[in-house]
Amino acid sequence: MAAIHPIAFKAWPWLHWMQEQPEATAIIFGTSEITWRQLCDDVSRVHLSIVTNQHTIAHERVAIVSHNNYACLITMLAAWQNGWQTLMLNPTFSQRECNEIIERVGINVILNVVELKSLPDRDEMTLVGFNAVKHLTLTLTSGSTGAPKAVVHTANNHLASASGLLELIPFKCSDCWLLSLPLFHVSGLGIVWRWLIQGAMLKLADIKEKALITALEGCTHASLVPTQLQCVLEQGNCSSLHAVLLGGTEIPQSLVDEAERIGIQCWCGYGMTEMASTITAKRANGYFSVGDVLPNRELRLYKNGEVMVKGETLSPGYMVRGNILPLTDDWFATKDKGCWDEATSELQIIGRLDNMFICGGENVQPENLERILSLYSGISQIVIFPIDDDTWGKVPIAIIEGEIDSDEFLTWAKTQVLPYQCPKAVYSLPNNVSHSGIKLSRKALLDWLLLNLDNNFDTHGFA
């Protein structure tokens, strides 16, 4: 695919669309349809409220506790329009976690989301002009293997990401994308920027459990995990939905086939926070690959299989105590191990290089085992960890979400993988392990496992 350049917005994208199509619908939430004119009016009023209430604070970087609602969205847009960098915080973070993060990043203040009913009347005042190369967003990495880092992006990074993906997935100005992922995650911000670059519609709605079906009404596009798509197919026919970007875990081909049969095109890919979301993508087709490189990105494999990336979507660095630490001078090392599929010439992601361990002299890649063993009926999620063993060095242990018989599962697992790869014990996924909204925290899971480990599992005959 030939690289393309993002729209050269001369003003903030929402102001651009207010000039181009002021009465077109921009936002849908509840029974309300918000036009681009009303959106811009509300954003300007939020701006005034923020300046009035916090005028003594010299803002540069602000944090906002993130919720996928209209008030939070326009507060974020208003902060950008005021020239501030925003860090969206996971609302499940404790006060201690929030304090640690804002100190580590160098945040000036946490903004309260402005209540719409308390907004003053709009007044004319000078706003900060749109600068596509200025640092704009701070997004925390998942922290799945350690403390989360605040990744800096410019508007151009986000626009390049959005335009490249939309070269593959058609998304017109008359289409509507459900904000189904949190704004504190780069994938949630990715939805916002796809909406902004196309001047399309964005729907805000409750998506918890059965509410997802209602939320999808009128939406043409959604970003879902496979269990959510399964719920959609089981509970209702969303006639408007025709494109789904899937992520989060292995994607069963039977699920894709069922969705495609009723007109829902399914896409999948590979991405990361540092690259402003998706890097490679493809139509989901049952093959263990994540597609080809999208426009505005570059990718190559190092001699050890490590995925290296760069391009217009690559972050300029991490924000640490108010200073930017550059990611790289050239190619960014992802720590993901990959290979090129010989049959399709598409990228395959094997797993994290820092997750691999040695058992009895053999390399074990946890993600590879997770893909294979997740096929067992009743498992919705499985995570493999290495545990110290006097005889074998490290042995694999499984933490599973789902209703299964552990003994039957382990018997089946011995028929699917080599002996040194077979889990030596099974634990149920705990309910109290921290979650980023997209991924389970491997670090938090491992900490829990080490506290609850029963070392009486059998490794005899393990060879």
Short mmCIF file of C-alpha atoms in Angstrom, two decimals:
data_model
loop_
_atom_site.label_atom_id
_atom_site.label_comp_id
_atom_site.label_asym_id
_atom_site.label_seq_id
_atom_site.Cartn_x
_atom_site.Cartn_y
_atom_site.Cartn_z
CA MET A 1 0.00 0.00 0.00
CA ALA A 2 1.25 3.46 -0.86
CA ALA A 3 1.70 5.81 2.07
CA ILE A 4 -0.72 8.71 2.32
CA HIS A 5 -0.54 11.95 4.24
CA PRO A 6 -3.10 12.98 6.86
CA ILE A 7 -5.51 15.84 6.17
CA ALA A 8 -3.70 19.14 6.57
CA PHE A 9 -6.16 20.66 9.06
CA LYS A 10 -5.66 24.41 9.42
CA ALA A 11 -7.85 24.49 12.52
CA TRP A 12 -8.79 22.02 15.22
CA PRO A 13 -10.62 19.19 13.41
CA TRP A 14 -13.97 19.84 15.15
CA LEU A 15 -13.76 23.52 14.14
CA HIS A 16 -12.92 22.44 10.59
CA TRP A 17 -16.04 20.26 10.38
CA MET A 18 -18.15 22.99 11.95
CA GLN A 19 -17.21 25.17 8.98
CA GLU A 20 -17.70 22.39 6.43
CA GLN A 21 -20.91 20.76 7.74
CA PRO A 22 -22.24 22.65 10.77
CA GLU A 23 -25.62 20.91 10.95
CA ALA A 24 -24.36 17.37 10.33
CA THR A 25 -24.50 14.99 13.29
CA ALA A 26 -21.15 14.62 15.06
CA ILE A 27 -22.06 12.81 18.31
CA ILE A 28 -24.85 10.43 19.28
CA PHE A 29 -25.53 9.64 22.92
CA GLY A 30 -28.78 8.52 24.49
CA THR A 31 -31.58 10.13 22.51
CA SER A 32 -29.44 13.15 21.66
CA GLU A 33 -27.77 13.95 18.36
CA ILE A 34 -25.11 16.65 18.65
CA THR A 35 -24.21 18.63 15.52
CA TRP A 36 -20.72 19.89 14.81
CA ARG A 37 -21.98 23.42 15.54
CA GLN A 38 -23.29 22.41 18.98
CA LEU A 39 -20.17 20.35 19.73
CA CYS A 40 -17.91 23.33 19.03
CA ASP A 41 -20.16 25.58 21.12
CA ASP A 42 -20.00 23.14 24.05
CA VAL A 43 -16.21 22.76 23.76
CA SER A 44 -15.77 26.54 23.81
CA ARG A 45 -17.96 26.82 26.91
CA VAL A 46 -15.91 24.12 28.67
CA HIS A 47 -12.82 26.14 27.80
CA LEU A 48 -14.24 29.21 29.49
CA SER A 49 -15.20 27.25 32.59
CA ILE A 50 -11.73 25.75 32.92
CA VAL A 51 -10.02 29.12 32.54
CA THR A 52 -12.39 30.80 34.98
CA ASN A 53 -12.09 28.17 37.69
CA GLN A 54 -8.37 27.41 37.42
CA HIS A 55 -6.88 30.68 36.17
CA THR A 56 -4.13 30.80 38.78
CA ILE A 57 -2.57 27.50 37.69
CA ALA A 58 0.05 27.52 34.93
CA HIS A 59 -1.16 24.50 32.99
CA GLU A 60 0.91 22.56 30.51
CA ARG A 61 0.04 18.95 31.26
CA VAL A 62 -3.28 17.99 32.78
CA ALA A 63 -4.87 14.69 33.79
CA ILE A 64 -8.54 13.82 33.36
CA VAL A 65 -10.22 10.83 35.00
CA SER A 66 -11.53 9.05 31.93
CA HIS A 67 -15.13 8.06 31.25
CA ASN A 68 -16.66 7.37 27.84
CA ASN A 69 -19.31 10.06 28.08
CA TYR A 70 -19.98 13.38 26.39
CA ALA A 71 -18.84 15.56 29.29
CA CYS A 72 -15.47 13.81 29.45
CA LEU A 73 -15.01 13.93 25.68
CA ILE A 74 -15.64 17.67 25.39
CA THR A 75 -13.46 18.35 28.43
CA MET A 76 -10.60 16.55 26.65
CA LEU A 77 -11.20 18.48 23.41
CA ALA A 78 -11.37 21.74 25.34
CA ALA A 79 -8.07 21.01 27.07
CA TRP A 80 -6.45 20.42 23.66
CA GLN A 81 -8.03 23.60 22.32
CA ASN A 82 -6.54 25.45 25.28
CA GLY A 83 -3.06 24.17 24.40
CA TRP A 84 -2.71 21.56 27.16
CA GLN A 85 -1.35 18.03 26.93
CA THR A 86 -3.82 15.52 28.36
CA LEU A 87 -3.29 12.31 30.28
CA MET A 88 -6.50 10.25 30.54
CA LEU A 89 -6.56 8.22 33.76
CA ASN A 90 -8.17 4.83 34.27
CA PRO A 91 -11.06 5.47 36.70
CA THR A 92 -10.29 2.21 38.54
CA PHE A 93 -6.89 3.54 39.67
CA SER A 94 -6.63 4.16 43.40
CA GLN A 95 -5.70 7.60 44.70
CA ARG A 96 -2.23 6.25 45.50
CA GLU A 97 -1.78 4.98 41.92
CA CYS A 98 -2.98 8.31 40.51
CA ASN A 99 -0.57 10.25 42.73
CA GLU A 100 2.36 8.06 41.70
CA ILE A 101 1.53 8.43 38.02
CA ILE A 102 1.06 12.21 38.00
CA GLU A 103 4.31 12.66 39.94
CA ARG A 104 6.21 10.32 37.61
CA VAL A 105 4.83 11.98 34.48
CA GLY A 106 4.96 15.59 35.69
CA ILE A 107 1.28 16.53 35.62
CA ASN A 108 0.31 20.05 36.72
CA VAL A 109 -3.26 19.36 37.79
CA ILE A 110 -6.13 16.88 37.56
CA LEU A 111 -9.07 18.53 35.80
CA ASN A 112 -12.58 17.77 36.94
CA VAL A 113 -14.91 16.81 34.10
CA VAL A 114 -17.16 19.82 33.58
CA GLU A 115 -20.88 19.32 34.18
CA LEU A 116 -22.81 20.44 31.11
CA LYS A 117 -25.58 22.12 33.09
CA SER A 118 -23.03 24.35 34.84
CA LEU A 119 -21.38 25.67 31.70
CA PRO A 120 -21.50 29.44 31.21
CA ASP A 121 -22.80 31.07 28.06
CA ARG A 122 -20.34 31.08 25.22
CA ASP A 123 -18.19 34.17 24.79
CA GLU A 124 -15.69 35.12 22.14
CA MET A 125 -12.06 34.75 23.15
CA THR A 126 -8.74 33.84 21.58
CA LEU A 127 -8.03 30.10 21.54
CA VAL A 128 -4.73 28.32 20.98
CA GLY A 129 -4.36 27.57 17.27
CA PHE A 130 -4.07 24.05 15.93
CA ASN A 131 -0.48 22.84 15.70
CA ALA A 132 -0.28 19.31 14.32
CA VAL A 133 3.31 18.72 15.44
CA LYS A 134 2.95 19.97 19.01
CA HIS A 135 2.89 17.38 21.80
CA LEU A 136 -0.79 16.80 22.54
CA THR A 137 -1.63 13.50 24.26
CA LEU A 138 -0.01 11.40 26.98
CA THR A 139 -1.17 7.80 26.98
CA LEU A 140 -0.14 5.20 29.52
CA THR A 141 1.16 1.87 28.27
CA SER A 142 -0.72 -1.15 29.57
CA GLY A 143 1.80 -1.76 32.33
CA SER A 144 1.30 -5.48 31.77
CA THR A 145 4.93 -6.22 32.60
CA GLY A 146 5.84 -3.24 34.80
CA ALA A 147 4.98 0.35 35.71
CA PRO A 148 3.08 2.08 32.88
CA LYS A 149 4.92 4.72 30.84
CA ALA A 150 3.34 7.94 29.53
CA VAL A 151 3.69 7.91 25.74
CA VAL A 152 3.67 11.31 24.01
CA HIS A 153 1.87 11.81 20.68
CA THR A 154 1.19 14.74 18.41
CA ALA A 155 -2.00 15.31 16.42
CA ASN A 156 -0.04 14.30 13.32
CA ASN A 157 0.84 10.95 14.93
CA HIS A 158 -2.85 10.27 15.56
CA LEU A 159 -3.97 11.53 12.14
CA ALA A 160 -1.34 9.41 10.40
CA SER A 161 -2.52 6.38 12.36
CA ALA A 162 -6.17 7.00 11.52
CA SER A 163 -5.64 7.72 7.84
CA GLY A 164 -3.45 4.65 7.37
CA LEU A 165 -5.99 2.29 8.93
CA LEU A 166 -8.84 3.82 6.93
CA GLU A 167 -6.96 2.97 3.74
CA LEU A 168 -7.83 -0.62 4.65
CA ILE A 169 -11.17 -0.28 6.48
CA PRO A 170 -13.70 1.92 4.65
CA PHE A 171 -15.21 4.55 6.98
CA LYS A 172 -17.26 7.34 5.39
CA CYS A 173 -18.51 10.62 6.84
CA SER A 174 -22.02 9.11 6.95
CA ASP A 175 -20.78 6.19 9.10
CA CYS A 176 -20.84 5.91 12.89
CA TRP A 177 -18.15 4.31 15.10
CA LEU A 178 -19.07 3.22 18.63
CA LEU A 179 -16.63 4.46 21.29
CA SER A 180 -16.36 0.96 22.72
CA LEU A 181 -12.83 1.30 24.10
CA PRO A 182 -11.66 3.59 26.93
CA LEU A 183 -10.18 7.01 26.23
CA PHE A 184 -7.29 6.19 28.56
CA HIS A 185 -6.18 3.50 26.09
CA VAL A 186 -4.54 4.32 22.74
CA SER A 187 -7.16 2.21 20.93
CA GLY A 188 -9.91 4.40 22.36
CA LEU A 189 -8.10 7.53 21.23
CA GLY A 190 -7.70 5.85 17.83
CA ILE A 191 -11.49 5.72 17.44
CA VAL A 192 -11.72 9.44 18.29
CA TRP A 193 -9.16 10.39 15.66
CA ARG A 194 -10.81 8.23 12.96
CA TRP A 195 -14.03 10.10 13.71
CA LEU A 196 -12.26 13.47 13.56
CA ILE A 197 -10.33 12.81 10.36
CA GLN A 198 -13.48 11.78 8.47
CA GLY A 199 -15.98 14.17 10.01
CA ALA A 200 -18.15 11.12 10.66
CA MET A 201 -20.32 10.22 13.68
CA LEU A 202 -19.20 8.95 17.08
CA LYS A 203 -21.63 7.15 19.40
CA LEU A 204 -21.23 7.27 23.18
CA ALA A 205 -23.15 4.65 25.13
CA ASP A 206 -23.02 2.15 27.96
CA ILE A 207 -21.55 -1.09 26.60
CA LYS A 208 -21.52 -3.22 29.74
CA GLU A 209 -22.88 -6.74 29.27
CA LYS A 210 -26.29 -6.77 27.52
CA ALA A 211 -26.23 -2.98 27.05
CA LEU A 212 -23.78 -3.53 24.19
CA ILE A 213 -26.59 -4.63 21.85
CA THR A 214 -28.51 -1.39 22.41
CA ALA A 215 -25.29 0.63 22.15
CA LEU A 216 -24.59 -0.80 18.70
CA GLU A 217 -27.93 0.30 17.28
CA GLY A 218 -27.24 2.73 14.45
CA CYS A 219 -23.49 2.05 14.49
CA THR A 220 -21.74 0.92 11.31
CA HIS A 221 -18.34 0.32 12.94
CA ALA A 222 -17.13 -0.98 16.31
CA SER A 223 -13.91 -2.13 17.97
CA LEU A 224 -14.65 -5.30 19.93
CA VAL A 225 -13.03 -8.33 21.52
CA PRO A 226 -14.21 -11.75 20.26
CA THR A 227 -16.39 -12.42 23.34
CA GLN A 228 -18.28 -9.16 22.66
CA LEU A 229 -18.82 -10.11 19.03
CA GLN A 230 -20.06 -13.52 20.16
CA CYS A 231 -22.53 -11.74 22.46
CA VAL A 232 -23.75 -9.62 19.55
CA LEU A 233 -24.30 -12.67 17.36
CA GLU A 234 -26.12 -14.54 20.14
CA GLN A 235 -28.33 -11.75 21.47
CA GLY A 236 -29.39 -9.67 18.53
CA ASN A 237 -29.08 -8.79 14.89
CA CYS A 238 -27.44 -5.38 14.63
CA SER A 239 -28.50 -4.65 11.08
CA SER A 240 -26.52 -1.38 10.89
CA LEU A 241 -23.18 -2.94 11.90
CA HIS A 242 -20.98 -3.87 8.94
CA ALA A 243 -17.36 -3.57 10.12
CA VAL A 244 -15.70 -4.77 13.34
CA LEU A 245 -12.05 -4.33 14.31
CA LEU A 246 -11.26 -7.27 16.59
CA GLY A 247 -8.50 -7.46 19.16
CA GLY A 248 -7.53 -8.61 22.63
CA THR A 249 -7.14 -12.35 22.10
CA GLU A 250 -7.21 -15.23 19.62
CA ILE A 251 -10.05 -14.92 17.09
CA PRO A 252 -11.97 -18.14 16.33
CA GLN A 253 -12.60 -18.59 12.61
CA SER A 254 -16.08 -19.96 13.31
CA LEU A 255 -16.95 -16.63 14.93
CA VAL A 256 -15.64 -14.69 11.95
CA ASP A 257 -17.55 -16.92 9.52
CA GLU A 258 -20.80 -16.41 11.40
CA ALA A 259 -20.32 -12.63 11.49
CA GLU A 260 -19.40 -12.40 7.82
CA ARG A 261 -22.46 -14.50 6.92
CA ILE A 262 -24.76 -11.75 8.21
CA GLY A 263 -22.74 -8.95 6.61
CA ILE A 264 -20.31 -7.96 9.38
CA GLN A 265 -16.78 -7.67 7.99
CA CYS A 266 -14.15 -8.60 10.58
CA TRP A 267 -10.66 -7.13 10.78
CA CYS A 268 -7.74 -7.85 13.08
CA GLY A 269 -4.21 -6.58 13.50
CA TYR A 270 -1.24 -5.75 15.68
CA GLY A 271 -0.51 -2.47 17.40
CA MET A 272 1.07 -0.75 20.36
CA THR A 273 0.80 2.47 22.32
CA GLU A 274 4.12 3.86 21.07
CA MET A 275 2.87 3.63 17.45
CA ALA A 276 -0.47 5.37 18.16
CA SER A 277 -2.42 2.10 17.91
CA THR A 278 -2.62 -0.23 14.90
CA ILE A 279 0.56 -1.06 12.94
CA THR A 280 -0.54 -3.98 10.75
CA ALA A 281 -4.05 -5.21 9.90
CA LYS A 282 -6.02 -7.56 7.66
CA ARG A 283 -9.43 -9.12 7.13
CA ALA A 284 -9.71 -11.87 9.73
CA ASN A 285 -9.42 -15.18 7.88
CA GLY A 286 -8.44 -17.84 10.40
CA TYR A 287 -4.72 -17.70 9.64
CA PHE A 288 -2.34 -17.00 12.51
CA SER A 289 -1.10 -13.68 11.17
CA VAL A 290 -1.79 -10.00 11.81
CA GLY A 291 -1.66 -8.71 8.25
CA ASP A 292 0.54 -6.33 6.34
CA VAL A 293 2.05 -3.00 7.37
CA LEU A 294 -0.36 -0.08 7.10
CA PRO A 295 0.51 3.21 5.36
CA ASN A 296 2.55 5.74 7.35
CA ARG A 297 4.37 2.94 9.21
CA GLU A 298 7.50 0.89 8.55
CA LEU A 299 8.35 -2.50 10.04
CA ARG A 300 11.24 -4.95 9.84
CA LEU A 301 12.48 -7.95 11.81
CA TYR A 302 15.85 -7.92 13.55
CA LYS A 303 18.09 -11.00 13.38
CA ASN A 304 16.58 -12.45 16.61
CA GLY A 305 13.07 -11.96 15.24
CA GLU A 306 12.40 -8.78 17.21
CA VAL A 307 9.85 -6.50 15.55
CA MET A 308 11.31 -3.06 14.79
CA VAL A 309 9.05 -0.14 13.80
CA LYS A 310 9.15 3.51 12.80
CA GLY A 311 7.12 5.97 10.75
CA GLU A 312 4.78 8.95 11.02
CA THR A 313 2.81 7.36 13.87
CA LEU A 314 5.82 6.74 16.14
CA SER A 315 5.79 8.66 19.42
CA PRO A 316 8.53 11.26 19.98
CA GLY A 317 9.15 9.83 23.46
CA TYR A 318 8.06 9.10 27.02
CA MET A 319 7.10 11.93 29.38
CA VAL A 320 9.04 11.63 32.64
CA ARG A 321 8.73 14.38 35.26
CA GLY A 322 7.88 16.93 32.60
CA ASN A 323 10.73 15.99 30.28
CA ILE A 324 10.55 13.92 27.10
CA LEU A 325 12.87 10.92 26.87
CA PRO A 326 13.18 10.03 23.16
CA LEU A 327 12.25 6.46 22.23
CA THR A 328 14.91 6.03 19.58
CA ASP A 329 17.06 7.75 16.99
CA ASP A 330 15.77 5.48 14.23
CA TRP A 331 14.00 2.12 14.56
CA PHE A 332 12.04 1.41 17.76
CA ALA A 333 12.60 -2.04 19.29
CA THR A 334 9.21 -3.40 20.36
CA LYS A 335 10.43 -6.46 22.36
CA ASP A 336 7.86 -8.47 20.39
CA LYS A 337 9.08 -11.52 18.48
CA GLY A 338 7.71 -12.04 15.00
CA CYS A 339 8.19 -13.81 11.71
CA TRP A 340 6.85 -13.54 8.16
CA ASP A 341 4.30 -16.17 7.21
CA GLU A 342 5.67 -17.97 4.13
CA ALA A 343 2.25 -18.67 2.65
CA THR A 344 0.73 -15.20 3.00
CA SER A 345 3.81 -12.94 3.41
CA GLU A 346 2.00 -11.46 6.42
CA LEU A 347 3.40 -10.78 9.87
CA GLN A 348 3.01 -13.30 12.68
CA ILE A 349 3.54 -12.23 16.30
CA ILE A 350 5.06 -15.10 18.29
CA GLY A 351 5.08 -13.34 21.67
CA ARG A 352 7.12 -11.08 23.92
CA LEU A 353 10.84 -11.76 23.92
CA ASP A 354 10.93 -10.97 27.66
CA ASN A 355 8.19 -13.53 28.35
CA MET A 356 10.09 -16.50 26.92
CA PHE A 357 11.59 -18.94 29.44
CA ILE A 358 13.65 -22.15 29.41
CA CYS A 359 12.24 -25.44 30.67
CA GLY A 360 14.55 -28.45 30.73
CA GLY A 361 16.85 -26.76 28.21
CA GLU A 362 14.01 -25.95 25.78
CA ASN A 363 12.67 -22.48 24.91
CA VAL A 364 9.02 -21.95 25.86
CA GLN A 365 7.02 -19.00 24.47
CA PRO A 366 3.96 -18.50 26.71
CA GLU A 367 1.86 -16.75 24.06
CA ASN A 368 2.29 -19.69 21.68
CA LEU A 369 0.96 -22.08 24.33
CA GLU A 370 -1.89 -19.69 25.12
CA ARG A 371 -3.01 -19.69 21.48
CA ILE A 372 -3.06 -23.48 21.33
CA LEU A 373 -4.59 -24.18 24.73
CA SER A 374 -7.26 -21.46 24.42
CA LEU A 375 -9.03 -23.75 21.94
CA TYR A 376 -10.23 -25.95 24.83
CA SER A 377 -13.99 -25.66 25.22
CA GLY A 378 -15.02 -23.41 28.09
CA ILE A 379 -11.87 -21.27 28.19
CA SER A 380 -12.40 -17.57 27.51
CA GLN A 381 -8.86 -16.53 28.48
CA ILE A 382 -5.64 -18.29 29.50
CA VAL A 383 -2.30 -16.93 30.67
CA ILE A 384 0.86 -19.05 31.04
CA PHE A 385 3.61 -18.23 33.55
CA PRO A 386 6.97 -19.84 34.38
CA ILE A 387 7.47 -21.01 37.96
CA ASP A 388 10.83 -22.03 39.43
CA ASP A 389 11.42 -25.79 39.64
CA ASP A 390 14.45 -27.54 41.17
CA THR A 391 14.62 -30.15 38.41
CA TRP A 392 13.57 -28.33 35.23
CA GLY A 393 14.58 -24.75 35.98
CA LYS A 394 11.16 -23.33 35.04
CA VAL A 395 7.83 -25.06 34.46
CA PRO A 396 4.63 -23.60 32.96
CA ILE A 397 1.57 -22.85 35.11
CA ALA A 398 -1.83 -21.83 33.65
CA ILE A 399 -4.27 -19.22 34.95
CA ILE A 400 -7.62 -19.70 33.26
CA GLU A 401 -10.84 -17.75 32.96
CA GLY A 402 -13.73 -20.08 32.23
CA GLU A 403 -15.72 -23.05 33.51
CA ILE A 404 -13.56 -26.17 33.06
CA ASP A 405 -12.50 -29.34 34.84
CA SER A 406 -8.78 -28.83 35.54
CA ASP A 407 -7.83 -32.53 35.40
CA GLU A 408 -9.64 -33.05 32.11
CA PHE A 409 -8.02 -29.93 30.69
CA LEU A 410 -4.52 -31.06 31.68
CA THR A 411 -5.13 -34.50 30.17
CA TRP A 412 -6.22 -32.85 26.92
CA ALA A 413 -3.28 -30.41 26.99
CA LYS A 414 -0.83 -33.36 26.98
CA THR A 415 -2.23 -34.34 23.56
CA GLN A 416 -1.80 -30.84 22.14
CA VAL A 417 1.69 -29.70 23.15
CA LEU A 418 5.08 -31.20 23.88
CA PRO A 419 5.66 -32.53 27.43
CA TYR A 420 7.87 -29.64 28.52
CA GLN A 421 5.20 -27.18 27.31
CA CYS A 422 2.28 -28.74 29.16
CA PRO A 423 1.10 -26.77 32.24
CA LYS A 424 1.84 -28.45 35.54
CA ALA A 425 -1.10 -26.87 37.36
CA VAL A 426 -4.20 -24.76 36.70
CA TYR A 427 -5.48 -21.78 38.69
CA SER A 428 -8.71 -19.83 38.19
CA LEU A 429 -8.40 -16.19 37.17
CA PRO A 430 -8.86 -14.01 40.28
CA ASN A 431 -11.45 -11.24 40.19
CA ASN A 432 -9.29 -8.68 41.98
CA VAL A 433 -6.35 -8.44 39.57
CA SER A 434 -5.94 -4.98 38.04
CA HIS A 435 -7.05 -4.58 34.47
CA SER A 436 -6.13 -1.84 31.98
CA GLY A 437 -9.48 -1.98 30.21
CA ILE A 438 -7.96 -3.90 27.29
CA LYS A 439 -5.36 -6.28 28.65
CA LEU A 440 -4.88 -8.23 31.83
CA SER A 441 -1.83 -7.13 33.77
CA ARG A 442 0.64 -10.02 33.51
CA LYS A 443 2.69 -8.48 36.31
CA ALA A 444 -0.28 -8.27 38.66
CA LEU A 445 -1.30 -11.83 37.77
CA LEU A 446 2.19 -13.14 38.45
CA ASP A 447 2.34 -11.32 41.79
CA TRP A 448 -0.99 -12.94 42.74
CA LEU A 449 0.19 -16.38 41.57
CA LEU A 450 3.38 -16.24 43.62
CA LEU A 451 1.34 -15.43 46.74
CA ASN A 452 -1.10 -18.26 46.13
CA LEU A 453 1.16 -20.90 44.62
CA ASP A 454 0.79 -24.49 45.80
CA ASN A 455 4.09 -26.23 45.01
CA ASN A 456 2.67 -29.72 45.36
CA PHE A 457 2.05 -30.16 41.63
CA ASP A 458 3.67 -33.16 39.97
CA THR A 459 6.61 -32.80 37.54
CA HIS A 460 7.62 -36.47 37.52
CA GLY A 461 8.01 -37.98 34.08
CA PHE A 462 8.34 -34.51 32.64
CA ALA A 463 10.84 -34.86 29.79
#
